[in-house]
PDB file of C-alpha atoms in Angstrom:
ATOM      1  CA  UNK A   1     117.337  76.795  99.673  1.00 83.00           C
ATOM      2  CA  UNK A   2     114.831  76.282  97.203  1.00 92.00           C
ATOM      3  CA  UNK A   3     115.946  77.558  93.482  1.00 94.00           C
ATOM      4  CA  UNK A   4     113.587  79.592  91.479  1.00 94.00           C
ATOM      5  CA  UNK A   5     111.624  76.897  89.511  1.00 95.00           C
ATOM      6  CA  UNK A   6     110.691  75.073  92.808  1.00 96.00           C
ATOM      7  CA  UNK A   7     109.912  77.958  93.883  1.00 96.00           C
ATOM      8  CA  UNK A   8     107.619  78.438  90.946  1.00 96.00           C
ATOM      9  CA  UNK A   9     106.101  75.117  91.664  1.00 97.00           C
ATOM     10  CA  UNK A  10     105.701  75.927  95.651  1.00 97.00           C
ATOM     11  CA  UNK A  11     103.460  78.999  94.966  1.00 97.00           C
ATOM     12  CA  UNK A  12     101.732  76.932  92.005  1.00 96.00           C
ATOM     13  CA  UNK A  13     100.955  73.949  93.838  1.00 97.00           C
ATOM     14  CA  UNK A  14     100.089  76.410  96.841  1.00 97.00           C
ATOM     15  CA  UNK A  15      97.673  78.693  94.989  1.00 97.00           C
ATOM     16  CA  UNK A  16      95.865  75.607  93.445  1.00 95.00           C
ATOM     17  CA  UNK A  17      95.109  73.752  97.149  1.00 94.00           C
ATOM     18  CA  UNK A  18      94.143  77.197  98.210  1.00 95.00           C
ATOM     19  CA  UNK A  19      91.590  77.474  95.574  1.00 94.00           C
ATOM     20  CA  UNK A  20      90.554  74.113  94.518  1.00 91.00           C
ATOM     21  CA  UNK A  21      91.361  72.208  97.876  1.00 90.00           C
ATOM     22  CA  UNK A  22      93.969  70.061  95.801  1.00 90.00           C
ATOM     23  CA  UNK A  23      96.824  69.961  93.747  1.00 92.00           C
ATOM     24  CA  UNK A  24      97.241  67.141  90.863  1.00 91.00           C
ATOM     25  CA  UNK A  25     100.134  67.077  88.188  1.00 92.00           C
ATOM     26  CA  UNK A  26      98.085  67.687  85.269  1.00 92.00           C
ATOM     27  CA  UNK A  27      96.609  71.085  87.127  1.00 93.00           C
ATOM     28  CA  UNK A  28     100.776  72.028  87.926  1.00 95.00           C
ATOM     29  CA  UNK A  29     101.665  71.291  84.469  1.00 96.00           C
ATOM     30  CA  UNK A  30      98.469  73.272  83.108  1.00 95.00           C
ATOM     31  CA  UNK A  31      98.754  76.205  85.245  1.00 94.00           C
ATOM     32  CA  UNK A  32     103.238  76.336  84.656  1.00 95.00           C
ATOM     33  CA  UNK A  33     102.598  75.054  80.816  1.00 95.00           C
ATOM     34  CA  UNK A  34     105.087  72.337  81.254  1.00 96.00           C
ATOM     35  CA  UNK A  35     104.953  68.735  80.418  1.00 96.00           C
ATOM     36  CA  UNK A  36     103.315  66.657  83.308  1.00 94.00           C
ATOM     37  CA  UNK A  37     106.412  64.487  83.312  1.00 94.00           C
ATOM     38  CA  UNK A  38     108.027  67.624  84.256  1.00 96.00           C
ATOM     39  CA  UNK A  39     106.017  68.360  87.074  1.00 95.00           C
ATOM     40  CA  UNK A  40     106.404  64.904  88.252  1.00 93.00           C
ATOM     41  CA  UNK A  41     110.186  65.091  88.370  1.00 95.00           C
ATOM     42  CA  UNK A  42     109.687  68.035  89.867  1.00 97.00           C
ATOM     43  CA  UNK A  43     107.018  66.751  92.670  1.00 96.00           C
ATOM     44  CA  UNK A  44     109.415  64.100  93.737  1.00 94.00           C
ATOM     45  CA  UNK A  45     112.675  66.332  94.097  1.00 96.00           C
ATOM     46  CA  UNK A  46     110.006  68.655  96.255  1.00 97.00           C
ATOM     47  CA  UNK A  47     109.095  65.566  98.131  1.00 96.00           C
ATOM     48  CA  UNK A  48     112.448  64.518  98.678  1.00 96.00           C
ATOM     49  CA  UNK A  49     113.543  68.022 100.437  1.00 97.00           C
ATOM     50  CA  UNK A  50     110.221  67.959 102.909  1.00 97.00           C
ATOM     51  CA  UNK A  51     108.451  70.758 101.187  1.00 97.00           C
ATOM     52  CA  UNK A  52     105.489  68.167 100.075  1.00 96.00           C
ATOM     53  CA  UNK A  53     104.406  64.644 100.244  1.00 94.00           C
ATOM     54  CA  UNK A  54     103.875  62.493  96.957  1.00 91.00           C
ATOM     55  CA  UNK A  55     102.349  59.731  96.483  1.00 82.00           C
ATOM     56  CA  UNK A  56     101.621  58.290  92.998  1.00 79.00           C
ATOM     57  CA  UNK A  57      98.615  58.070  92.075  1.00 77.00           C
ATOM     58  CA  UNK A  58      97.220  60.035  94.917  1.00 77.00           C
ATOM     59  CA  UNK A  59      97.684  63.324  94.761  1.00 81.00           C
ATOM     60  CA  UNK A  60     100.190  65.733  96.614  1.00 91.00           C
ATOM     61  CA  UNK A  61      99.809  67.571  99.901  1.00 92.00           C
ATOM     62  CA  UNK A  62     102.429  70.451 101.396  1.00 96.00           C
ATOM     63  CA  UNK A  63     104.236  69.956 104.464  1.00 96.00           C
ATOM     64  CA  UNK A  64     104.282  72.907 107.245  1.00 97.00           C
ATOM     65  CA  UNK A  65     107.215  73.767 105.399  1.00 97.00           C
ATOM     66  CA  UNK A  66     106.042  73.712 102.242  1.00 97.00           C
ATOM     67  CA  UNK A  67     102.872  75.676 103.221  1.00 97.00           C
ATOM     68  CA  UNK A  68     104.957  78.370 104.884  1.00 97.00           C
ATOM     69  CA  UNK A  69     107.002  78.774 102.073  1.00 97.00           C
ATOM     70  CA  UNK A  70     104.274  78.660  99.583  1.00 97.00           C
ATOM     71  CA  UNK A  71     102.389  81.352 101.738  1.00 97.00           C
ATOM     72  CA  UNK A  72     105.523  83.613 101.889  1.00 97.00           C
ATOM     73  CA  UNK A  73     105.967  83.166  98.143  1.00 97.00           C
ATOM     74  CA  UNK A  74     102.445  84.040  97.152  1.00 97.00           C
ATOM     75  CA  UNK A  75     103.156  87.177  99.670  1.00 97.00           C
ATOM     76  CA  UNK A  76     106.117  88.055  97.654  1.00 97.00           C
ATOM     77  CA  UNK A  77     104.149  87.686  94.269  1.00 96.00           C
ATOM     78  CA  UNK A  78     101.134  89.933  95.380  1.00 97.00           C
ATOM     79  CA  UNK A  79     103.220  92.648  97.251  1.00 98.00           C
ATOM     80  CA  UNK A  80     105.557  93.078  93.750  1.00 98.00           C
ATOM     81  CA  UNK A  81     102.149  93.205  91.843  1.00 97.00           C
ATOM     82  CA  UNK A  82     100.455  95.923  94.579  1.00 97.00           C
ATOM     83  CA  UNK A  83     103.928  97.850  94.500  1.00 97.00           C
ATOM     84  CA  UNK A  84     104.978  97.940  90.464  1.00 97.00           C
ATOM     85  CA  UNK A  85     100.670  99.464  90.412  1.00 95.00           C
ATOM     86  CA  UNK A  86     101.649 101.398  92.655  1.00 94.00           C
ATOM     87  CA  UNK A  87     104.592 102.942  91.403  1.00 94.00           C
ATOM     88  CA  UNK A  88     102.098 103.253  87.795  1.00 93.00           C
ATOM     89  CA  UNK A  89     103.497 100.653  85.893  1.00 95.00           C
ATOM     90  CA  UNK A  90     100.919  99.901  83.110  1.00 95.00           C
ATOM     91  CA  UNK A  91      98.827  96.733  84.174  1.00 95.00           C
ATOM     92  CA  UNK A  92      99.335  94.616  80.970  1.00 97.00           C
ATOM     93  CA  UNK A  93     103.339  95.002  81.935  1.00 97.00           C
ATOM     94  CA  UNK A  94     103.045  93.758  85.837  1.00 97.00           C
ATOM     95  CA  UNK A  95     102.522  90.067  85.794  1.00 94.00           C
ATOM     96  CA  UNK A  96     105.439  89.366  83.709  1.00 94.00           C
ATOM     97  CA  UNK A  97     107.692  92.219  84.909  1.00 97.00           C
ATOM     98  CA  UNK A  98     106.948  90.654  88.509  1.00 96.00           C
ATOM     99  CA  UNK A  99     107.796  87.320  87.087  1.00 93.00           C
ATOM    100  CA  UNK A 100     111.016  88.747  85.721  1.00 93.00           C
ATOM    101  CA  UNK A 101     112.273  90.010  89.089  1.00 95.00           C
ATOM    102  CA  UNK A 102     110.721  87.849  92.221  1.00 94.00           C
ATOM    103  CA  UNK A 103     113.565  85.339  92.528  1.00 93.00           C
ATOM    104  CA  UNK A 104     116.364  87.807  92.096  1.00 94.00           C
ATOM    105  CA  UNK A 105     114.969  89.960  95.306  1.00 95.00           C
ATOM    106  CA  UNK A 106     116.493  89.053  99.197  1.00 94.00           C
ATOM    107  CA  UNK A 107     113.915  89.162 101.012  1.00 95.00           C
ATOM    108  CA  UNK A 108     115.262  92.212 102.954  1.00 97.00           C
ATOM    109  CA  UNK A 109     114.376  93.808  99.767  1.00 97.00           C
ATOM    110  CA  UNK A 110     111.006  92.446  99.866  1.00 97.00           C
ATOM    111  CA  UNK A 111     110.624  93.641 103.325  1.00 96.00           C
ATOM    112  CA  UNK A 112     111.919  97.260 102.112  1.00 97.00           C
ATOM    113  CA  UNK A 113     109.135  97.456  99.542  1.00 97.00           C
ATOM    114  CA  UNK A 114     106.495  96.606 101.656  1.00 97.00           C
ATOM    115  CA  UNK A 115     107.900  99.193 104.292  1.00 97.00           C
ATOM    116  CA  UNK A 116     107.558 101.389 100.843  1.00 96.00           C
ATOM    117  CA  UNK A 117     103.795 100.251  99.993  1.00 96.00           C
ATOM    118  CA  UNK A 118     102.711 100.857 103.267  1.00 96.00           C
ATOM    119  CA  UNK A 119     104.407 104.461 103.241  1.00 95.00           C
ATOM    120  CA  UNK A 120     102.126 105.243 100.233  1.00 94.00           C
ATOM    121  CA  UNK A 121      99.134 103.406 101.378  1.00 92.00           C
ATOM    122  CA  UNK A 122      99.424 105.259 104.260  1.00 95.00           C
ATOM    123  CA  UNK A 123      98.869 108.780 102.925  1.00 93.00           C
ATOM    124  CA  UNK A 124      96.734 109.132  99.406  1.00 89.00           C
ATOM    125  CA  UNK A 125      98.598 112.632  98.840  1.00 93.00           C
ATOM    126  CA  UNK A 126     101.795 110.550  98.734  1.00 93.00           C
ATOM    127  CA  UNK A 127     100.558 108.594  95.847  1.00 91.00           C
ATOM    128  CA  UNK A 128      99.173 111.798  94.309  1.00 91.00           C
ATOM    129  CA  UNK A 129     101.859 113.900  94.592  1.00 93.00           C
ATOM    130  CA  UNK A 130     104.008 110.420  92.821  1.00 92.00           C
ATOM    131  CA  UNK A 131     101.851 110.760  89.859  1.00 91.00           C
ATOM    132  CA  UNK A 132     102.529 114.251  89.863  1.00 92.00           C
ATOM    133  CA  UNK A 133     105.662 113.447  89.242  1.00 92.00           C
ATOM    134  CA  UNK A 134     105.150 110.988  86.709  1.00 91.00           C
ATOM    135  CA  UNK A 135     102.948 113.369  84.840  1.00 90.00           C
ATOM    136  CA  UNK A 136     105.863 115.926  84.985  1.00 89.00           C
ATOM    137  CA  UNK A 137     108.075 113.865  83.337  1.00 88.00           C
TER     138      UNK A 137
END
């Protein structure tokens, strides 16, 4: 089981081949703001458990496994993100409070928001009559 910073690195490293095609360890250490030497340790011990292969020099690539795990992790990110707007947290607060709580979540809790999301989604009164709520207290 992956621990939360290699998690962090999965959905980096994920996002950036998504979006640029690649992944290199000065783009990691950019987008995390760590040292590249960090990201290189890192890298390796991701290597060594099959999420990604390394090669010096050359770049990274994710395995199946690390591609399914950096999908489901970039799944998790966005669905805390659509849920804390949906619930009206204010925007400028989301990104970090979603960065405060992803890794402490089962992912039966995950699954239990989205059910949520999707109840609200489903109906716009629902969300109305939430803010009515809100507005109440």
């Amino acid at each position: 089981m992956p621990t939360p910073s290699m998690e962090d690195y999965i959905e980096q490293i994920y996002l950036l081949i998504e979006n640029k095609g690649y992944a290199r360890v000065s783009d990691i250490a950019e987008a995390l703001s760590v040292h590249p030497s960090s990201v290189t340790k890192m890298v390796q011990k991701l290597d060594k458990d099959g999420y990604l292969i390394y090669e010096r020099y050359r770049g990274l690539i994710l395995t199946a496994k690390g591609n399914k795990l950096g999908k489901r992790l970039v799944f998790r990110h966005d669905l805390l993100e659509q849920f804390l707007h949906l619930i009206g947290v204010k925007k400028e607060l989301i990104y970090e409070d979603v960065e405060g709580i992803e890794h402490h979540l089962s992912w039966d809790a995950i699954d239990r928001i989205g059910d949520l999301v999707q109840y609200f989604e489903s109906d716009e009164n629902r969300v109305k009559e939430l803010r009515n709520i809100q507005e109440d207290n």
